[in-house]
PDB file of C-alpha atoms in Angstrom:
ATOM      1  CA  MET Y   1     -55.307  45.481  11.609  1.00  0.00           C
ATOM      2  CA  ASN Y   2     -58.420  44.481  12.147  1.00  0.00           C
ATOM      3  CA  VAL Y   3     -60.097  47.557  14.419  1.00  0.00           C
ATOM      4  CA  GLY Y   4     -63.465  48.802  14.406  1.00  0.00           C
ATOM      5  CA  ALA Y   5     -65.831  50.100  17.160  1.00  0.00           C
ATOM      6  CA  HIS Y   6     -69.280  48.998  18.453  1.00  0.00           C
ATOM      7  CA  VAL Y   7     -71.711  50.448  16.784  1.00  0.00           C
ATOM      8  CA  SER Y   8     -75.411  51.454  16.796  1.00  0.00           C
ATOM      9  CA  ILE Y   9     -78.299  49.621  14.154  1.00  0.00           C
ATOM     10  CA  SER Y  10     -80.569  52.113  15.461  1.00  0.00           C
ATOM     11  CA  GLY Y  11     -83.085  53.963  12.639  1.00  0.00           C
ATOM     12  CA  SER Y  12     -83.944  53.436   9.260  1.00  0.00           C
ATOM     13  CA  ARG Y  13     -81.763  52.458   6.685  1.00  0.00           C
ATOM     14  CA  VAL Y  14     -78.742  55.471   6.562  1.00  0.00           C
ATOM     15  CA  SER Y  15     -78.170  54.246   2.630  1.00  0.00           C
ATOM     16  CA  SER Y  16     -80.845  54.293   0.326  1.00  0.00           C
ATOM     17  CA  ASP Y  17     -79.772  50.853  -1.565  1.00  0.00           C
ATOM     18  CA  THR Y  18     -82.625  49.176  -0.391  1.00  0.00           C
ATOM     19  CA  ALA Y  19     -86.434  48.495  -1.332  1.00  0.00           C
ATOM     20  CA  THR Y  20     -87.776  48.417   2.342  1.00  0.00           C
ATOM     21  CA  PRO Y  21     -85.800  49.862   4.915  1.00  0.00           C
ATOM     22  CA  GLU Y  22     -86.784  48.937   8.414  1.00  0.00           C
ATOM     23  CA  TYR Y  23     -86.492  50.497  12.108  1.00  0.00           C
ATOM     24  CA  ASN Y  24     -83.463  49.392  13.487  1.00  0.00           C
ATOM     25  CA  ASP Y  25     -81.799  47.869  10.400  1.00  0.00           C
ATOM     26  CA  ILE Y  26     -78.859  45.942  11.020  1.00  0.00           C
ATOM     27  CA  ARG Y  27     -77.410  47.008   7.429  1.00  0.00           C
ATOM     28  CA  ASN Y  28     -76.748  50.662   9.479  1.00  0.00           C
ATOM     29  CA  ALA Y  29     -73.621  48.943  11.669  1.00  0.00           C
ATOM     30  CA  VAL Y  30     -71.604  48.349   8.399  1.00  0.00           C
ATOM     31  CA  ASP Y  31     -72.547  52.163   6.964  1.00  0.00           C
ATOM     32  CA  ARG Y  32     -71.294  53.877  10.599  1.00  0.00           C
ATOM     33  CA  GLN Y  33     -68.252  51.115  10.635  1.00  0.00           C
ATOM     34  CA  LEU Y  34     -66.747  52.165   7.659  1.00  0.00           C
ATOM     35  CA  ALA Y  35     -68.290  56.184   8.530  1.00  0.00           C
ATOM     36  CA  PHE Y  36     -65.491  55.563  11.430  1.00  0.00           C
ATOM     37  CA  GLY Y  37     -62.549  54.151   9.325  1.00  0.00           C
ATOM     38  CA  GLY Y  38     -63.343  50.526  11.157  1.00  0.00           C
ATOM     39  CA  ASN Y  39     -63.262  47.170   9.489  1.00  0.00           C
ATOM     40  CA  CYS Y  40     -64.356  45.434  11.965  1.00  0.00           C
ATOM     41  CA  GLY Y  41     -66.328  45.744  15.335  1.00  0.00           C
ATOM     42  CA  GLN Y  42     -69.520  45.041  17.710  1.00  0.00           C
ATOM     43  CA  ILE Y  43     -73.280  45.459  17.952  1.00  0.00           C
ATOM     44  CA  PHE Y  44     -76.184  45.163  19.968  1.00  0.00           C
ATOM     45  CA  THR Y  45     -79.138  43.515  18.030  1.00  0.00           C
ATOM     46  CA  THR Y  46     -81.881  44.837  20.489  1.00  0.00           C
ATOM     47  CA  SER Y  47     -81.620  47.394  23.572  1.00  0.00           C
ATOM     48  CA  PRO Y  48     -79.274  46.026  25.796  1.00  0.00           C
ATOM     49  CA  GLN Y  49     -81.189  47.372  28.948  1.00  0.00           C
ATOM     50  CA  VAL Y  50     -84.277  44.985  28.620  1.00  0.00           C
ATOM     51  CA  TRP Y  51     -85.583  41.477  27.640  1.00  0.00           C
ATOM     52  CA  GLN Y  52     -85.975  41.809  24.027  1.00  0.00           C
ATOM     53  CA  GLN Y  53     -85.863  39.449  20.970  1.00  0.00           C
ATOM     54  CA  PRO Y  54     -83.796  40.424  18.020  1.00  0.00           C
ATOM     55  CA  GLU Y  55     -85.970  41.367  15.059  1.00  0.00           C
ATOM     56  CA  ILE Y  56     -84.145  40.863  11.854  1.00  0.00           C
ATOM     57  CA  SER Y  57     -85.829  40.567   8.416  1.00  0.00           C
ATOM     58  CA  ASP Y  58     -84.301  38.182   5.788  1.00  0.00           C
ATOM     59  CA  GLU Y  59     -83.649  40.748   3.629  1.00  0.00           C
ATOM     60  CA  ALA Y  60     -81.947  42.917   5.987  1.00  0.00           C
ATOM     61  CA  ALA Y  61     -79.878  39.908   7.253  1.00  0.00           C
ATOM     62  CA  GLN Y  62     -79.011  39.134   3.763  1.00  0.00           C
ATOM     63  CA  GLY Y  63     -77.786  42.671   2.978  1.00  0.00           C
ATOM     64  CA  PHE Y  64     -76.020  42.972   6.604  1.00  0.00           C
ATOM     65  CA  ARG Y  65     -73.808  39.578   5.120  1.00  0.00           C
ATOM     66  CA  GLU Y  66     -73.454  40.620   1.621  1.00  0.00           C
ATOM     67  CA  LEU Y  67     -71.994  44.318   3.046  1.00  0.00           C
ATOM     68  CA  THR Y  68     -69.724  42.586   5.857  1.00  0.00           C
ATOM     69  CA  ALA Y  69     -68.187  40.469   2.961  1.00  0.00           C
ATOM     70  CA  GLU Y  70     -67.742  43.301   0.439  1.00  0.00           C
ATOM     71  CA  LYS Y  71     -66.707  46.000   2.630  1.00  0.00           C
ATOM     72  CA  LEU Y  72     -64.709  45.025   5.815  1.00  0.00           C
ATOM     73  CA  GLU Y  73     -62.363  42.672   6.840  1.00  0.00           C
ATOM     74  CA  GLY Y  74     -62.618  41.413  10.195  1.00  0.00           C
ATOM     75  CA  PRO Y  75     -65.380  39.754  12.226  1.00  0.00           C
ATOM     76  CA  TRP Y  76     -68.148  41.267  13.732  1.00  0.00           C
ATOM     77  CA  VAL Y  77     -69.354  40.288  17.499  1.00  0.00           C
ATOM     78  CA  ILE Y  78     -72.493  40.463  19.178  1.00  0.00           C
ATOM     79  CA  HIS Y  79     -72.838  41.765  22.557  1.00  0.00           C
ATOM     80  CA  SER Y  80     -75.326  39.852  24.818  1.00  0.00           C
ATOM     81  CA  ALA Y  81     -78.030  42.120  26.693  1.00  0.00           C
ATOM     82  CA  TYR Y  82     -76.819  43.490  29.976  1.00  0.00           C
ATOM     83  CA  LEU Y  83     -79.503  41.783  31.761  1.00  0.00           C
ATOM     84  CA  VAL Y  84     -78.272  38.356  31.157  1.00  0.00           C
ATOM     85  CA  ASN Y  85     -76.630  36.682  34.301  1.00  0.00           C
ATOM     86  CA  LEU Y  86     -75.038  32.906  33.429  1.00  0.00           C
ATOM     87  CA  CYS Y  87     -74.299  32.749  36.999  1.00  0.00           C
ATOM     88  CA  THR Y  88     -77.171  33.655  38.667  1.00  0.00           C
ATOM     89  CA  PRO Y  89     -78.916  30.633  41.205  1.00  0.00           C
ATOM     90  CA  LYS Y  90     -82.156  32.384  40.417  1.00  0.00           C
ATOM     91  CA  ASP Y  91     -84.442  30.009  38.293  1.00  0.00           C
ATOM     92  CA  ASP Y  92     -86.459  32.772  36.682  1.00  0.00           C
ATOM     93  CA  LEU Y  93     -83.414  34.857  35.651  1.00  0.00           C
ATOM     94  CA  ARG Y  94     -81.788  31.807  34.638  1.00  0.00           C
ATOM     95  CA  GLN Y  95     -84.368  30.907  31.972  1.00  0.00           C
ATOM     96  CA  LYS Y  96     -84.215  34.575  31.078  1.00  0.00           C
ATOM     97  CA  SER Y  97     -80.891  34.210  30.385  1.00  0.00           C
ATOM     98  CA  ILE Y  98     -81.066  31.322  28.211  1.00  0.00           C
ATOM     99  CA  ASP Y  99     -83.774  32.574  26.186  1.00  0.00           C
ATOM    100  CA  SER Y 100     -81.878  36.018  25.325  1.00  0.00           C
ATOM    101  CA  MET Y 101     -78.691  34.003  24.774  1.00  0.00           C
ATOM    102  CA  GLN Y 102     -80.082  31.594  22.503  1.00  0.00           C
ATOM    103  CA  ALA Y 103     -82.002  34.336  20.412  1.00  0.00           C
ATOM    104  CA  GLU Y 104     -78.602  36.088  20.276  1.00  0.00           C
ATOM    105  CA  LEU Y 105     -76.988  32.875  18.935  1.00  0.00           C
ATOM    106  CA  ASP Y 106     -79.479  32.470  16.452  1.00  0.00           C
ATOM    107  CA  ALA Y 107     -78.949  36.032  15.446  1.00  0.00           C
ATOM    108  CA  ALA Y 108     -75.651  35.293  14.666  1.00  0.00           C
ATOM    109  CA  ASP Y 109     -76.317  32.460  12.846  1.00  0.00           C
ATOM    110  CA  LYS Y 110     -78.288  34.538  10.323  1.00  0.00           C
ATOM    111  CA  LEU Y 111     -76.123  37.121  10.092  1.00  0.00           C
ATOM    112  CA  GLY Y 112     -73.114  35.464   9.482  1.00  0.00           C
ATOM    113  CA  ILE Y 113     -71.601  36.728  12.874  1.00  0.00           C
ATOM    114  CA  PRO Y 114     -68.920  34.209  14.263  1.00  0.00           C
ATOM    115  CA  TYR Y 115     -69.206  35.704  17.918  1.00  0.00           C
ATOM    116  CA  VAL Y 116     -71.343  36.260  20.769  1.00  0.00           C
ATOM    117  CA  ASN Y 117     -69.879  37.752  23.482  1.00  0.00           C
ATOM    118  CA  VAL Y 118     -70.943  37.635  27.179  1.00  0.00           C
ATOM    119  CA  HIS Y 119     -70.524  38.669  30.816  1.00  0.00           C
ATOM    120  CA  LEU Y 120     -70.274  35.884  33.528  1.00  0.00           C
ATOM    121  CA  GLY Y 121     -72.436  37.863  35.523  1.00  0.00           C
ATOM    122  CA  ALA Y 122     -72.868  37.876  39.428  1.00  0.00           C
ATOM    123  CA  HIS Y 123     -72.820  34.803  41.442  1.00  0.00           C
ATOM    124  CA  THR Y 124     -75.129  36.581  44.398  1.00  0.00           C
ATOM    125  CA  GLY Y 125     -73.992  34.533  47.088  1.00  0.00           C
ATOM    126  CA  ALA Y 126     -73.763  31.350  45.107  1.00  0.00           C
ATOM    127  CA  GLY Y 127     -69.961  31.459  45.524  1.00  0.00           C
ATOM    128  CA  VAL Y 128     -67.494  31.557  43.044  1.00  0.00           C
ATOM    129  CA  GLY Y 129     -67.567  27.665  42.432  1.00  0.00           C
ATOM    130  CA  GLY Y 130     -71.054  27.659  42.405  1.00  0.00           C
ATOM    131  CA  GLY Y 131     -71.444  30.834  39.988  1.00  0.00           C
ATOM    132  CA  LEU Y 132     -69.029  29.068  37.797  1.00  0.00           C
ATOM    133  CA  ASP Y 133     -71.145  26.073  37.801  1.00  0.00           C
ATOM    134  CA  ASN Y 134     -74.308  27.648  37.232  1.00  0.00           C
ATOM    135  CA  ALA Y 135     -72.637  29.600  34.330  1.00  0.00           C
ATOM    136  CA  ALA Y 136     -71.506  26.177  32.910  1.00  0.00           C
ATOM    137  CA  GLU Y 137     -74.947  24.683  33.135  1.00  0.00           C
ATOM    138  CA  VAL Y 138     -76.781  27.895  31.099  1.00  0.00           C
ATOM    139  CA  ILE Y 139     -73.917  27.381  28.492  1.00  0.00           C
ATOM    140  CA  ASP Y 140     -74.305  23.614  28.202  1.00  0.00           C
ATOM    141  CA  GLU Y 141     -77.784  24.145  27.689  1.00  0.00           C
ATOM    142  CA  LEU Y 142     -78.212  26.408  24.873  1.00  0.00           C
ATOM    143  CA  ASP Y 143     -77.620  25.419  21.489  1.00  0.00           C
ATOM    144  CA  VAL Y 144     -74.786  26.811  19.522  1.00  0.00           C
ATOM    145  CA  PRO Y 145     -75.233  27.040  15.865  1.00  0.00           C
ATOM    146  CA  GLU Y 146     -71.860  25.419  14.005  1.00  0.00           C
ATOM    147  CA  ASP Y 147     -70.231  28.405  13.142  1.00  0.00           C
ATOM    148  CA  VAL Y 148     -71.043  30.362  16.145  1.00  0.00           C
ATOM    149  CA  GLN Y 149     -68.595  30.723  19.123  1.00  0.00           C
ATOM    150  CA  ILE Y 150     -69.779  32.073  22.855  1.00  0.00           C
ATOM    151  CA  LEU Y 151     -67.219  34.459  24.089  1.00  0.00           C
ATOM    152  CA  VAL Y 152     -66.980  34.896  27.645  1.00  0.00           C
ATOM    153  CA  GLU Y 153     -65.702  38.809  28.491  1.00  0.00           C
ATOM    154  CA  SER Y 154     -63.242  39.657  31.301  1.00  0.00           C
ATOM    155  CA  ASP Y 155     -64.559  41.872  33.800  1.00  0.00           C
ATOM    156  CA  ALA Y 156     -63.986  44.409  36.076  1.00  0.00           C
ATOM    157  CA  GLY Y 157     -64.321  42.285  38.975  1.00  0.00           C
ATOM    158  CA  SER Y 158     -66.727  44.644  41.345  1.00  0.00           C
ATOM    159  CA  GLY Y 159     -69.027  43.052  44.095  1.00  0.00           C
ATOM    160  CA  THR Y 160     -69.849  39.374  43.331  1.00  0.00           C
ATOM    161  CA  LYS Y 161     -69.522  39.439  39.811  1.00  0.00           C
ATOM    162  CA  LEU Y 162     -67.206  36.939  38.153  1.00  0.00           C
ATOM    163  CA  GLY Y 163     -64.516  37.131  35.323  1.00  0.00           C
ATOM    164  CA  GLY Y 164     -62.245  39.489  36.976  1.00  0.00           C
ATOM    165  CA  GLU Y 165     -59.537  37.092  37.723  1.00  0.00           C
ATOM    166  CA  PHE Y 166     -57.940  34.822  35.404  1.00  0.00           C
ATOM    167  CA  ASP Y 167     -59.057  31.749  37.144  1.00  0.00           C
ATOM    168  CA  HIS Y 168     -62.721  32.788  36.743  1.00  0.00           C
ATOM    169  CA  LEU Y 169     -62.182  32.835  32.824  1.00  0.00           C
ATOM    170  CA  ALA Y 170     -60.159  29.230  33.262  1.00  0.00           C
ATOM    171  CA  GLY Y 171     -62.890  27.880  35.423  1.00  0.00           C
ATOM    172  CA  ILE Y 172     -65.643  28.451  33.237  1.00  0.00           C
ATOM    173  CA  ILE Y 173     -63.684  26.946  30.165  1.00  0.00           C
ATOM    174  CA  GLU Y 174     -62.838  24.031  32.517  1.00  0.00           C
ATOM    175  CA  ARG Y 175     -66.750  23.324  33.556  1.00  0.00           C
ATOM    176  CA  THR Y 176     -68.338  23.696  30.193  1.00  0.00           C
ATOM    177  CA  ASP Y 177     -68.249  21.153  27.678  1.00  0.00           C
ATOM    178  CA  GLU Y 178     -68.950  23.663  25.002  1.00  0.00           C
ATOM    179  CA  GLU Y 179     -65.753  25.153  22.812  1.00  0.00           C
ATOM    180  CA  ILE Y 180     -65.652  28.735  24.006  1.00  0.00           C
ATOM    181  CA  GLY Y 181     -63.580  31.383  23.666  1.00  0.00           C
ATOM    182  CA  ILE Y 182     -62.527  34.688  25.707  1.00  0.00           C
ATOM    183  CA  CYS Y 183     -62.689  38.331  24.897  1.00  0.00           C
ATOM    184  CA  ILE Y 184     -60.516  40.284  27.132  1.00  0.00           C
ATOM    185  CA  ASP Y 185     -61.233  43.960  27.764  1.00  0.00           C
ATOM    186  CA  THR Y 186     -58.234  46.150  28.277  1.00  0.00           C
ATOM    187  CA  ALA Y 187     -60.171  48.574  30.956  1.00  0.00           C
ATOM    188  CA  HIS Y 188     -61.669  45.422  32.964  1.00  0.00           C
ATOM    189  CA  THR Y 189     -58.331  43.804  33.017  1.00  0.00           C
ATOM    190  CA  LEU Y 190     -56.664  46.895  34.374  1.00  0.00           C
ATOM    191  CA  VAL Y 191     -58.977  47.751  36.852  1.00  0.00           C
ATOM    192  CA  ALA Y 192     -59.299  44.480  37.997  1.00  0.00           C
ATOM    193  CA  GLY Y 193     -55.957  44.485  39.159  1.00  0.00           C
ATOM    194  CA  ASN Y 194     -53.670  43.490  36.103  1.00  0.00           C
ATOM    195  CA  ASP Y 195     -50.588  46.280  35.051  1.00  0.00           C
ATOM    196  CA  LEU Y 196     -51.100  47.074  31.220  1.00  0.00           C
ATOM    197  CA  THR Y 197     -49.229  50.489  31.383  1.00  0.00           C
ATOM    198  CA  THR Y 198     -45.926  49.744  30.080  1.00  0.00           C
ATOM    199  CA  PRO Y 199     -44.397  47.182  27.517  1.00  0.00           C
ATOM    200  CA  GLU Y 200     -43.168  45.110  30.566  1.00  0.00           C
ATOM    201  CA  ALA Y 201     -46.235  45.034  32.456  1.00  0.00           C
ATOM    202  CA  VAL Y 202     -48.180  43.872  29.034  1.00  0.00           C
ATOM    203  CA  ASP Y 203     -45.877  41.126  28.714  1.00  0.00           C
ATOM    204  CA  GLU Y 204     -46.256  39.710  32.081  1.00  0.00           C
ATOM    205  CA  THR Y 205     -49.963  40.174  32.152  1.00  0.00           C
ATOM    206  CA  ILE Y 206     -50.302  38.010  28.885  1.00  0.00           C
ATOM    207  CA  GLN Y 207     -47.746  35.594  29.902  1.00  0.00           C
ATOM    208  CA  ARG Y 208     -49.894  35.353  33.192  1.00  0.00           C
ATOM    209  CA  PHE Y 209     -53.123  34.892  31.228  1.00  0.00           C
ATOM    210  CA  ASP Y 210     -51.502  32.135  28.948  1.00  0.00           C
ATOM    211  CA  ASP Y 211     -50.255  30.307  32.106  1.00  0.00           C
ATOM    212  CA  VAL Y 212     -53.637  30.329  33.544  1.00  0.00           C
ATOM    213  CA  VAL Y 213     -56.284  30.304  30.945  1.00  0.00           C
ATOM    214  CA  GLY Y 214     -54.310  29.835  27.520  1.00  0.00           C
ATOM    215  CA  LEU Y 215     -53.510  32.468  24.900  1.00  0.00           C
ATOM    216  CA  GLU Y 216     -55.636  29.744  22.127  1.00  0.00           C
ATOM    217  CA  TYR Y 217     -58.550  30.693  23.870  1.00  0.00           C
ATOM    218  CA  LEU Y 218     -58.068  34.546  23.346  1.00  0.00           C
ATOM    219  CA  GLU Y 219     -60.618  35.175  20.289  1.00  0.00           C
ATOM    220  CA  TYR Y 220     -61.372  39.305  20.496  1.00  0.00           C
ATOM    221  CA  ILE Y 221     -60.169  42.275  22.682  1.00  0.00           C
ATOM    222  CA  HIS Y 222     -62.371  45.077  23.765  1.00  0.00           C
ATOM    223  CA  LEU Y 223     -59.589  47.859  23.197  1.00  0.00           C
ATOM    224  CA  ASN Y 224     -60.421  50.608  26.056  1.00  0.00           C
ATOM    225  CA  ASP Y 225     -58.556  52.871  28.030  1.00  0.00           C
ATOM    226  CA  SER Y 226     -59.644  53.239  31.883  1.00  0.00           C
ATOM    227  CA  LYS Y 227     -60.428  56.376  34.025  1.00  0.00           C
ATOM    228  CA  HIS Y 228     -59.480  54.446  37.070  1.00  0.00           C
ATOM    229  CA  ASP Y 229     -56.287  52.917  38.044  1.00  0.00           C
ATOM    230  CA  ILE Y 230     -55.139  49.386  38.533  1.00  0.00           C
ATOM    231  CA  GLY Y 231     -57.089  47.280  41.157  1.00  0.00           C
ATOM    232  CA  THR Y 232     -60.029  50.105  41.619  1.00  0.00           C
ATOM    233  CA  HIS Y 233     -62.831  47.585  39.878  1.00  0.00           C
ATOM    234  CA  LYS Y 234     -64.397  50.802  38.494  1.00  0.00           C
ATOM    235  CA  ASP Y 235     -65.715  50.393  34.996  1.00  0.00           C
ATOM    236  CA  GLU Y 236     -65.677  53.311  33.307  1.00  0.00           C
ATOM    237  CA  HIS Y 237     -64.084  53.694  29.695  1.00  0.00           C
ATOM    238  CA  ALA Y 238     -61.705  56.213  28.575  1.00  0.00           C
ATOM    239  CA  LEU Y 239     -60.222  57.557  25.238  1.00  0.00           C
ATOM    240  CA  ILE Y 240     -57.606  55.992  23.968  1.00  0.00           C
ATOM    241  CA  GLY Y 241     -54.195  57.097  25.157  1.00  0.00           C
ATOM    242  CA  GLU Y 242     -56.223  59.494  27.873  1.00  0.00           C
ATOM    243  CA  GLY Y 243     -56.209  56.936  30.611  1.00  0.00           C
ATOM    244  CA  TYR Y 244     -54.286  55.274  33.084  1.00  0.00           C
ATOM    245  CA  ILE Y 245     -53.305  52.439  30.609  1.00  0.00           C
ATOM    246  CA  GLY Y 246     -52.104  55.217  28.634  1.00  0.00           C
ATOM    247  CA  GLU Y 247     -50.391  55.404  24.733  1.00  0.00           C
ATOM    248  CA  ASP Y 248     -47.340  53.020  26.009  1.00  0.00           C
ATOM    249  CA  GLY Y 249     -49.938  50.349  27.355  1.00  0.00           C
ATOM    250  CA  ILE Y 250     -52.025  50.924  24.402  1.00  0.00           C
ATOM    251  CA  ALA Y 251     -48.845  50.426  22.239  1.00  0.00           C
ATOM    252  CA  ALA Y 252     -47.714  47.506  23.694  1.00  0.00           C
ATOM    253  CA  ILE Y 253     -51.210  45.889  23.668  1.00  0.00           C
ATOM    254  CA  ILE Y 254     -51.919  46.087  19.809  1.00  0.00           C
ATOM    255  CA  ASN Y 255     -48.275  45.587  18.741  1.00  0.00           C
ATOM    256  CA  HIS Y 256     -47.543  42.287  21.170  1.00  0.00           C
ATOM    257  CA  PRO Y 257     -46.781  39.626  18.914  1.00  0.00           C
ATOM    258  CA  GLU Y 258     -49.356  37.491  20.949  1.00  0.00           C
ATOM    259  CA  LEU Y 259     -52.211  40.141  20.332  1.00  0.00           C
ATOM    260  CA  ARG Y 260     -51.620  42.073  17.073  1.00  0.00           C
ATOM    261  CA  ASP Y 261     -53.424  39.668  14.488  1.00  0.00           C
ATOM    262  CA  LEU Y 262     -56.481  39.629  16.437  1.00  0.00           C
ATOM    263  CA  PRO Y 263     -59.568  41.682  16.039  1.00  0.00           C
ATOM    264  CA  TYR Y 264     -60.393  44.900  18.227  1.00  0.00           C
ATOM    265  CA  ALA Y 265     -63.669  46.428  19.273  1.00  0.00           C
ATOM    266  CA  LEU Y 266     -63.586  49.623  20.981  1.00  0.00           C
ATOM    267  CA  GLU Y 267     -66.221  50.673  23.219  1.00  0.00           C
ATOM    268  CA  THR Y 268     -64.718  54.269  23.964  1.00  0.00           C
ATOM    269  CA  PRO Y 269     -66.666  57.399  25.204  1.00  0.00           C
ATOM    270  CA  THR Y 270     -67.561  60.558  23.166  1.00  0.00           C
ATOM    271  CA  GLU Y 271     -65.841  63.157  24.668  1.00  0.00           C
ATOM    272  CA  ASP Y 272     -64.208  66.728  23.706  1.00  0.00           C
ATOM    273  CA  GLY Y 273     -65.309  66.185  20.068  1.00  0.00           C
ATOM    274  CA  LYS Y 274     -63.525  62.778  20.025  1.00  0.00           C
ATOM    275  CA  GLY Y 275     -65.731  59.787  19.272  1.00  0.00           C
ATOM    276  CA  PHE Y 276     -64.756  56.581  17.622  1.00  0.00           C
ATOM    277  CA  GLU Y 277     -63.273  58.188  14.492  1.00  0.00           C
ATOM    278  CA  TRP Y 278     -60.870  59.872  16.328  1.00  0.00           C
ATOM    279  CA  ASN Y 279     -59.842  56.681  18.549  1.00  0.00           C
ATOM    280  CA  ILE Y 280     -59.890  54.367  15.715  1.00  0.00           C
ATOM    281  CA  ALA Y 281     -57.172  56.989  14.034  1.00  0.00           C
ATOM    282  CA  LYS Y 282     -55.410  56.661  17.602  1.00  0.00           C
ATOM    283  CA  VAL Y 283     -54.901  52.981  17.591  1.00  0.00           C
ATOM    284  CA  LYS Y 284     -53.688  53.337  13.876  1.00  0.00           C
ATOM    285  CA  GLU Y 285     -51.103  55.818  14.732  1.00  0.00           C
ATOM    286  CA  LEU Y 286     -49.967  53.620  17.810  1.00  0.00           C
ATOM    287  CA  ARG Y 287     -49.519  50.736  15.408  1.00  0.00           C
ATOM    288  CA  GLU Y 288     -46.208  49.738  14.389  1.00  0.00           C
ATOM    289  CA  ASN Y 289     -46.113  48.049  10.513  1.00  0.00           C
TER     290      ASN Y 289
END
């Protein structure tokens, strides 16, 4: 099973097998993933709360690629900055979003990471159609490296944010010329109004996703339980099996024949002494051979 966590790259090199450690060393991600028991996962290349370009030395990038190939099994994904808004009608925010996304795509290419994950963002008055048109124009303006794919993440769907409905995901696929993929966040999917609490509900939701979007576009899953119930549009993740999706729902997701071979990245909280290591172990416990 390809399962891991969203790990930090912060700090100097955790291990001492490099001549020139650097602050926020990308190689830290591999060490931390292994410590948690993961074999794939997700990273930020910079702080997600500010407009900042990734700074990755050639040595660190090469080391990251080598460590990943040697010690991990599944693919990494870069999560774009939270400030990025593909749907915005505002020219200045649009350009900042383009510049940030291009930097992340270039970083993914340098690191040998196949995916860059991004939220559609909020249309802020442009309307659903206008927001999706804006997002498609931004994506089409990017120079996407040959071995990198943009993944649009499903959203909790609050306010004017897009991505909470499967129609939004289908709409961006239809509008862009780029061959994008989809990343489903299980907590977001639940609170956006889709039942994932029982095997029967999971089957129905997956079938509806296939009918509207197409399972061939689904490349990655953010596996999170939710602290809020179906249709609340409240984005707050819970420990695996201890939220509203629950053990039955999580087990149904990770063992579903259409989903079981996909990579899973956890964005679960650290609570009650339970962190990523506990959550990954819980996922493996719920996995059927």
